[in-house]
Amino acid sequence: MAFIHVPKPWQSLEQDITSESIFLNRRRFLKGLAATGIVGSALPLLSCQKAPTAEELANTERLRAVTNPVFADAERPVTNEILAATYNNFYEYGSSKTIWKNAQSLQTDDWTVEVSGLVKNPTTYNLDDLQKKFPLEERIYRFRCVEAWAMVVPWLGFPMNALLRAVEPTSSAKFVRFTSYFDPNVTKGPSFPPAQFLPFPYTEGLRIEEMANDLAFFAVGIYGHTLPNQHGAPIRMVVPWKYGFKGAKSLVKIEFLATQPATFWNTRSPNEYKFEANVEPDVPHIRWSQEKERLIGPGNQFAWEEVPTQIYNGYGEFVGGLYT
Ligand SMILES: Nc1nc2c(c(=O)[nH]1)N[C@H]1C(S)=C(S)[C@@H](COP(=O)(O)O)O[C@H]1N2
Ligand SMILES: [Mo]
């Protein structure tokens, strides 16, 4: 496949967001909320948080990658980098959206990912091995959380099917379990419910045909550099036609299995979070509709723009065949 270079829209965004402009927008937003009477309990807490500097967010290195032209345009503007990096879900570091600071406790040196189970070539990769063996590409994907917020981010990484070719699953491999890093001294979890009541380590699963789909991706970077911890450093899953919780972060293990594995959210709350978890506007969550979604940004996390949810998050031409 030939790759072409496209300009990176977030490179300019990165510079024009100052902590002051975030602060001013937040004040304007809070005033707006006061007028409507919607003032949530999380807001006083948030208003104490200063926007992080690029250095605080980062702990990152620039990465070289070619843009995959099929995924060079997500038909929506790319989300502001600082917003994406300060509005996260990562229960290992707490249940608020502002875990980015707690996540800095993760140590990613000498990271390895064990690939095992029903494969011909079980392998433990270190991060360098992965990046040497699998050429990095950049893909701009829409991203849809089950909570109905959405963003558009440029990931850097490699397709999951490249790993499949290397490890060669046997014919009895039907499912894959992905396990996130867990060490109770580092990944302390939320204060409520406490970590010991949650089914850690965080795991997710795919059918092997889903993993083999062209869209399924391992990300080692975002916005042109390695992943900041809060986005799931140093390697995470990205499956953009499914709800965001299917994309387990900070992967340490990938196992090929004969039967469907238990997964974190499905174990915790099976009525709310299905194993398949495809983005489907007509299938409501038990507590809210999924017909619309809120794009975070552009100025701050609360300046939502509401847009209709698309079936398979707009990726039906790639994955529709898996579900007929
Ligand atoms: N290990 C782990 N992976 C996780 C989560 C988590 O709590 N722990 N949250 C998921 C959810 S619900 C979402 S929406 C995305 C958020 O990714 P982001 O914070 O990089 O935007 O990560 C997913 N992966
Ligand atoms: Mo999510």
Short mmCIF file of C-alpha atoms and ligand atoms in Angstrom, two decimals:
data_model
loop_
_atom_site.label_atom_id
_atom_site.label_comp_id
_atom_site.label_asym_id
_atom_site.label_seq_id
_atom_site.Cartn_x
_atom_site.Cartn_y
_atom_site.Cartn_z
CA MET A 1 0.00 0.00 0.00
CA ALA A 2 1.31 3.46 -0.87
CA PHE A 3 1.30 6.05 1.87
CA ILE A 4 0.85 9.74 1.44
CA HIS A 5 1.68 12.49 3.86
CA VAL A 6 -1.21 14.57 5.16
CA PRO A 7 -0.91 17.66 7.34
CA LYS A 8 -1.53 17.08 11.04
CA PRO A 9 -4.35 19.33 12.22
CA TRP A 10 -3.60 18.93 15.94
CA GLN A 11 -0.10 20.27 15.60
CA SER A 12 -1.45 23.80 15.56
CA LEU A 13 -4.13 23.12 18.18
CA GLU A 14 -1.47 22.00 20.62
CA GLN A 15 -0.03 25.49 20.78
CA ASP A 16 -3.10 27.69 21.07
CA ILE A 17 -4.54 26.07 24.19
CA THR A 18 -3.19 27.80 27.26
CA SER A 19 -4.19 27.03 30.80
CA GLU A 20 -5.67 30.51 30.89
CA SER A 21 -7.97 29.95 27.95
CA ILE A 22 -9.16 26.69 29.51
CA PHE A 23 -9.79 28.51 32.77
CA LEU A 24 -11.76 31.29 31.09
CA ASN A 25 -13.86 28.83 29.12
CA ARG A 26 -14.59 26.91 32.27
CA ARG A 27 -15.77 30.04 34.04
CA ARG A 28 -18.02 30.89 31.14
CA PHE A 29 -19.32 27.34 31.22
CA LEU A 30 -19.94 27.39 34.98
CA LYS A 31 -21.91 30.61 34.62
CA GLY A 32 -23.96 28.97 31.89
CA LEU A 33 -24.64 26.00 34.14
CA ALA A 34 -25.65 28.16 37.07
CA ALA A 35 -28.20 29.81 34.80
CA THR A 36 -29.73 26.45 33.87
CA GLY A 37 -29.57 25.17 37.45
CA ILE A 38 -27.46 22.13 36.53
CA VAL A 39 -24.52 22.23 38.87
CA GLY A 40 -23.10 18.79 39.55
CA SER A 41 -21.08 17.82 42.58
CA ALA A 42 -17.97 17.15 40.49
CA LEU A 43 -17.69 20.75 39.35
CA PRO A 44 -16.18 22.42 42.42
CA LEU A 45 -13.50 19.74 42.31
CA LEU A 46 -12.78 20.28 38.65
CA SER A 47 -12.53 24.02 39.02
CA CYS A 48 -9.56 23.50 41.37
CA GLN A 49 -7.64 21.53 38.75
CA LYS A 50 -5.22 23.49 36.63
CA ALA A 51 -4.81 22.41 33.02
CA PRO A 52 -1.61 20.41 32.70
CA THR A 53 1.35 21.65 30.75
CA ALA A 54 2.52 19.73 27.71
CA GLU A 55 5.48 18.44 29.76
CA GLU A 56 3.24 17.15 32.53
CA LEU A 57 1.08 15.35 30.02
CA ALA A 58 3.85 13.98 28.06
CA ASN A 59 6.58 11.75 29.38
CA THR A 60 6.54 10.93 25.70
CA GLU A 61 8.86 10.60 22.73
CA ARG A 62 8.08 11.57 19.16
CA LEU A 63 7.36 8.61 16.90
CA ARG A 64 7.79 8.29 13.16
CA ALA A 65 4.98 6.72 11.23
CA VAL A 66 3.35 6.93 7.84
CA THR A 67 -0.29 7.92 7.64
CA ASN A 68 -2.53 5.16 6.37
CA PRO A 69 -4.51 7.02 3.67
CA VAL A 70 -7.64 4.94 4.32
CA PHE A 71 -7.78 6.45 7.82
CA ALA A 72 -6.40 9.91 7.18
CA ASP A 73 -9.74 11.67 7.59
CA ALA A 74 -12.37 10.77 10.19
CA GLU A 75 -14.89 13.25 8.71
CA ARG A 76 -14.85 15.20 11.96
CA PRO A 77 -12.22 17.52 13.39
CA VAL A 78 -9.45 15.93 15.45
CA THR A 79 -10.02 16.46 19.19
CA ASN A 80 -7.77 18.91 20.96
CA GLU A 81 -4.85 16.93 22.34
CA ILE A 82 -4.94 18.37 25.85
CA LEU A 83 -8.65 17.68 26.19
CA ALA A 84 -8.19 14.07 25.08
CA ALA A 85 -5.35 13.68 27.59
CA THR A 86 -7.27 15.16 30.55
CA TYR A 87 -10.66 13.49 30.09
CA ASN A 88 -10.00 9.77 30.49
CA ASN A 89 -11.42 6.52 31.77
CA PHE A 90 -8.83 4.36 33.51
CA TYR A 91 -10.24 2.71 36.64
CA GLU A 92 -6.85 1.47 37.77
CA TYR A 93 -6.15 5.11 38.72
CA GLY A 94 -9.61 6.19 39.90
CA SER A 95 -13.15 6.60 38.66
CA SER A 96 -13.07 10.32 37.76
CA LYS A 97 -12.25 11.69 34.32
CA THR A 98 -9.22 13.48 35.79
CA ILE A 99 -7.00 10.47 36.54
CA TRP A 100 -4.22 11.74 34.25
CA LYS A 101 -2.14 12.83 37.22
CA ASN A 102 -2.56 9.57 39.19
CA ALA A 103 -1.61 7.62 36.08
CA GLN A 104 1.86 9.19 36.12
CA SER A 105 2.76 6.58 38.79
CA LEU A 106 2.84 3.87 36.10
CA GLN A 107 6.40 2.82 35.24
CA THR A 108 6.70 1.61 31.65
CA ASP A 109 10.44 0.85 31.38
CA ASP A 110 11.35 -2.69 30.27
CA TRP A 111 7.72 -3.45 29.43
CA THR A 112 6.90 -6.85 27.98
CA VAL A 113 3.77 -8.29 26.39
CA GLU A 114 3.28 -12.06 26.62
CA VAL A 115 1.44 -13.69 23.73
CA SER A 116 0.38 -17.22 24.62
CA GLY A 117 -2.32 -19.87 24.50
CA LEU A 118 -3.50 -21.50 21.29
CA VAL A 119 -0.76 -20.22 18.96
CA LYS A 120 2.06 -21.91 17.07
CA ASN A 121 4.62 -19.28 18.09
CA PRO A 122 4.07 -18.07 21.65
CA THR A 123 6.30 -15.03 22.14
CA THR A 124 7.11 -12.50 24.84
CA TYR A 125 7.80 -9.20 23.13
CA ASN A 126 9.43 -6.16 24.60
CA LEU A 127 8.32 -2.81 23.27
CA ASP A 128 11.35 -2.41 21.00
CA ASP A 129 10.74 -5.85 19.44
CA LEU A 130 7.16 -4.87 18.67
CA GLN A 131 8.09 -1.60 17.06
CA LYS A 132 10.87 -3.18 14.99
CA LYS A 133 8.81 -6.12 13.86
CA PHE A 134 5.59 -4.28 13.06
CA PRO A 135 5.92 -1.07 11.02
CA LEU A 136 4.08 1.80 12.65
CA GLU A 137 1.31 3.62 10.88
CA GLU A 138 -0.91 6.48 11.86
CA ARG A 139 -4.70 6.19 11.79
CA ILE A 140 -7.21 8.86 12.67
CA TYR A 141 -10.21 7.08 14.20
CA ARG A 142 -13.49 8.16 15.68
CA PHE A 143 -13.78 6.98 19.28
CA ARG A 144 -17.09 6.41 21.11
CA CYS A 145 -17.39 5.74 24.85
CA VAL A 146 -20.46 3.83 26.06
CA GLU A 147 -21.15 6.91 28.24
CA ALA A 148 -22.01 8.78 25.01
CA TRP A 149 -18.99 11.07 24.77
CA ALA A 150 -16.86 10.85 21.67
CA MET A 151 -13.60 12.13 20.25
CA VAL A 152 -11.39 11.80 17.17
CA VAL A 153 -7.75 10.94 17.74
CA PRO A 154 -4.69 10.11 15.63
CA TRP A 155 -3.30 6.82 16.90
CA LEU A 156 0.14 5.43 16.04
CA GLY A 157 0.56 1.69 16.07
CA PHE A 158 0.07 -1.43 13.99
CA PRO A 159 -2.88 -3.58 12.95
CA MET A 160 -3.70 -6.56 15.15
CA ASN A 161 -3.66 -8.82 12.10
CA ALA A 162 0.11 -8.25 11.80
CA LEU A 163 0.53 -9.87 15.22
CA LEU A 164 -1.81 -12.70 14.20
CA ARG A 165 0.41 -13.48 11.21
CA ALA A 166 3.47 -13.60 13.46
CA VAL A 167 2.11 -15.83 16.22
CA GLU A 168 -0.16 -18.03 14.04
CA PRO A 169 -3.19 -19.01 16.09
CA THR A 170 -4.13 -22.69 15.85
CA SER A 171 -7.50 -23.73 14.41
CA SER A 172 -8.89 -24.21 17.92
CA ALA A 173 -8.32 -20.52 18.85
CA LYS A 174 -11.74 -18.81 18.76
CA PHE A 175 -11.37 -15.93 21.24
CA VAL A 176 -8.64 -13.66 22.53
CA ARG A 177 -8.22 -12.23 26.03
CA PHE A 178 -6.28 -9.00 26.55
CA THR A 179 -5.04 -8.22 30.08
CA SER A 180 -4.03 -4.81 31.44
CA TYR A 181 -1.21 -4.17 33.88
CA PHE A 182 -2.30 -4.52 37.50
CA ASP A 183 -0.26 -4.03 40.64
CA PRO A 184 -2.27 -2.94 43.69
CA ASN A 185 0.64 -0.73 44.81
CA VAL A 186 0.54 1.27 41.58
CA THR A 187 -2.93 0.77 40.15
CA LYS A 188 -4.75 1.53 43.36
CA GLY A 189 -8.19 1.82 41.75
CA PRO A 190 -11.00 4.16 42.77
CA SER A 191 -11.75 4.84 46.44
CA PHE A 192 -15.33 3.74 45.80
CA PRO A 193 -16.01 1.00 45.05
CA PRO A 194 -12.58 -0.05 46.31
CA ALA A 195 -10.37 -2.02 43.94
CA GLN A 196 -10.91 -5.30 45.80
CA PHE A 197 -14.59 -5.17 44.80
CA LEU A 198 -13.78 -4.71 41.12
CA PRO A 199 -12.75 -7.63 38.88
CA PHE A 200 -9.15 -6.46 38.35
CA PRO A 201 -6.97 -7.00 36.43
CA TYR A 202 -8.89 -5.25 33.66
CA THR A 203 -9.43 -7.70 30.82
CA GLU A 204 -11.18 -7.48 27.49
CA GLY A 205 -11.91 -9.97 24.75
CA LEU A 206 -12.60 -10.29 21.05
CA ARG A 207 -13.66 -13.08 18.76
CA ILE A 208 -10.67 -14.05 16.65
CA GLU A 209 -12.43 -12.83 13.46
CA GLU A 210 -12.86 -9.42 15.11
CA MET A 211 -9.17 -9.30 15.99
CA ALA A 212 -8.32 -10.19 12.38
CA ASN A 213 -10.42 -7.31 11.01
CA ASP A 214 -8.41 -4.53 9.34
CA LEU A 215 -9.68 -1.93 11.81
CA ALA A 216 -8.47 -3.69 14.98
CA PHE A 217 -5.31 -1.89 16.09
CA PHE A 218 -2.66 -1.81 18.77
CA ALA A 219 -1.68 1.76 19.61
CA VAL A 220 1.73 2.66 20.99
CA GLY A 221 1.31 6.37 20.33
CA ILE A 222 -1.11 9.25 19.87
CA TYR A 223 -0.75 12.76 18.33
CA GLY A 224 2.69 11.94 16.93
CA HIS A 225 4.32 10.67 20.14
CA THR A 226 4.32 7.68 22.47
CA LEU A 227 1.21 7.22 24.63
CA PRO A 228 1.02 9.31 27.78
CA ASN A 229 0.26 6.99 30.71
CA GLN A 230 -3.36 8.09 31.00
CA HIS A 231 -4.08 6.86 27.44
CA GLY A 232 -2.78 3.38 28.30
CA ALA A 233 1.00 3.46 27.88
CA PRO A 234 2.93 1.79 26.47
CA ILE A 235 0.50 -0.26 24.34
CA ARG A 236 -3.30 -0.51 24.21
CA MET A 237 -6.10 -1.87 22.03
CA VAL A 238 -8.18 0.34 19.71
CA VAL A 239 -11.35 -1.20 18.22
CA PRO A 240 -13.20 1.85 16.90
CA TRP A 241 -16.49 0.17 15.94
CA LYS A 242 -17.02 -0.92 19.56
CA TYR A 243 -17.57 1.10 22.72
CA GLY A 244 -14.40 2.51 24.24
CA PHE A 245 -14.33 0.09 27.18
CA LYS A 246 -13.42 -2.74 24.75
CA GLY A 247 -10.04 -1.04 24.24
CA ALA A 248 -7.99 -2.32 27.18
CA LYS A 249 -5.00 -0.16 28.12
CA SER A 250 -1.42 -0.90 29.24
CA LEU A 251 -1.46 -4.46 27.88
CA VAL A 252 0.73 -7.13 29.46
CA LYS A 253 -0.84 -10.31 28.13
CA ILE A 254 -2.65 -11.54 25.01
CA GLU A 255 -4.05 -15.08 25.17
CA PHE A 256 -5.64 -17.19 22.46
CA LEU A 257 -8.50 -19.28 23.83
CA ALA A 258 -11.11 -21.80 22.74
CA THR A 259 -13.97 -20.20 24.70
CA GLN A 260 -15.23 -16.69 25.40
CA PRO A 261 -13.33 -15.12 28.31
CA ALA A 262 -14.86 -13.16 31.19
CA THR A 263 -14.18 -9.42 30.87
CA PHE A 264 -14.00 -6.56 33.38
CA TRP A 265 -17.16 -4.53 32.72
CA ASN A 266 -19.24 -7.50 31.60
CA THR A 267 -18.39 -9.26 34.88
CA ARG A 268 -19.08 -6.15 36.93
CA SER A 269 -22.40 -5.32 35.26
CA PRO A 270 -23.55 -7.80 32.59
CA ASN A 271 -26.82 -5.96 31.84
CA GLU A 272 -25.03 -2.73 31.07
CA TYR A 273 -21.89 -3.85 29.25
CA LYS A 274 -22.15 -6.67 26.73
CA PHE A 275 -19.24 -8.74 25.52
CA GLU A 276 -19.84 -7.70 21.90
CA ALA A 277 -20.41 -4.00 22.70
CA ASN A 278 -20.67 -2.73 19.14
CA VAL A 279 -21.71 0.91 18.76
CA GLU A 280 -25.42 0.67 17.93
CA PRO A 281 -27.60 3.80 18.11
CA ASP A 282 -30.84 1.79 18.34
CA VAL A 283 -29.76 -0.30 21.33
CA PRO A 284 -30.05 1.87 24.43
CA HIS A 285 -27.91 1.40 27.51
CA ILE A 286 -30.24 0.48 30.37
CA ARG A 287 -29.82 3.98 31.84
CA TRP A 288 -29.54 6.22 28.74
CA SER A 289 -30.18 6.39 25.01
CA GLN A 290 -27.33 5.76 22.57
CA GLU A 291 -28.94 7.68 19.67
CA LYS A 292 -26.68 10.71 20.09
CA GLU A 293 -23.15 11.35 21.24
CA ARG A 294 -21.27 14.39 22.54
CA LEU A 295 -18.00 15.40 20.90
CA ILE A 296 -15.57 16.67 23.51
CA GLY A 297 -14.11 20.08 22.69
CA PRO A 298 -13.12 22.19 20.95
CA GLY A 299 -12.48 24.68 23.76
CA ASN A 300 -13.04 22.61 26.87
CA GLN A 301 -14.46 19.28 27.99
CA PHE A 302 -17.93 20.67 28.56
CA ALA A 303 -18.40 22.45 25.24
CA TRP A 304 -20.24 19.51 23.80
CA GLU A 305 -21.45 19.32 20.27
CA GLU A 306 -24.16 16.69 19.94
CA VAL A 307 -24.20 14.51 16.82
CA PRO A 308 -26.14 11.36 15.88
CA THR A 309 -24.50 8.05 16.76
CA GLN A 310 -23.64 5.97 13.69
CA ILE A 311 -24.06 2.21 13.48
CA TYR A 312 -20.65 0.57 14.16
CA ASN A 313 -19.43 4.12 14.81
CA GLY A 314 -19.53 4.70 11.03
CA TYR A 315 -17.26 1.72 10.25
CA GLY A 316 -19.94 -0.60 8.82
CA GLU A 317 -18.15 -0.94 5.48
CA PHE A 318 -15.25 -2.61 7.32
CA VAL A 319 -17.01 -4.66 9.97
CA GLY A 320 -20.63 -5.07 8.83
CA GLY A 321 -19.84 -8.52 7.44
CA LEU A 322 -18.85 -9.79 10.89
CA TYR A 323 -22.40 -9.38 12.22
CA THR A 324 -24.78 -10.53 9.50
N1 LIG B 1 -7.16 -1.01 31.65
C1 LIG B 1 -8.19 -0.20 31.36
N2 LIG B 1 -8.48 0.04 30.07
C2 LIG B 1 -9.52 0.86 29.76
C3 LIG B 1 -10.32 1.45 30.77
C4 LIG B 1 -9.98 1.17 32.13
O1 LIG B 1 -10.64 1.64 33.08
N3 LIG B 1 -8.91 0.36 32.38
N4 LIG B 1 -11.40 2.24 30.42
C5 LIG B 1 -11.96 2.05 29.06
C6 LIG B 1 -12.92 3.06 28.70
S1 LIG B 1 -14.44 2.98 29.43
C7 LIG B 1 -12.67 4.00 27.74
S2 LIG B 1 -13.87 5.05 27.19
C8 LIG B 1 -11.31 4.15 27.17
C9 LIG B 1 -10.84 5.58 27.36
O2 LIG B 1 -9.63 5.80 26.69
P1 LIG B 1 -8.90 7.22 26.82
O3 LIG B 1 -8.91 7.58 28.27
O4 LIG B 1 -7.54 7.02 26.26
O5 LIG B 1 -9.71 8.19 26.03
O6 LIG B 1 -10.37 3.28 27.76
C10 LIG B 1 -10.86 1.96 28.01
N5 LIG B 1 -9.77 1.11 28.44
MO MO B 2 -15.88 4.25 28.08
#
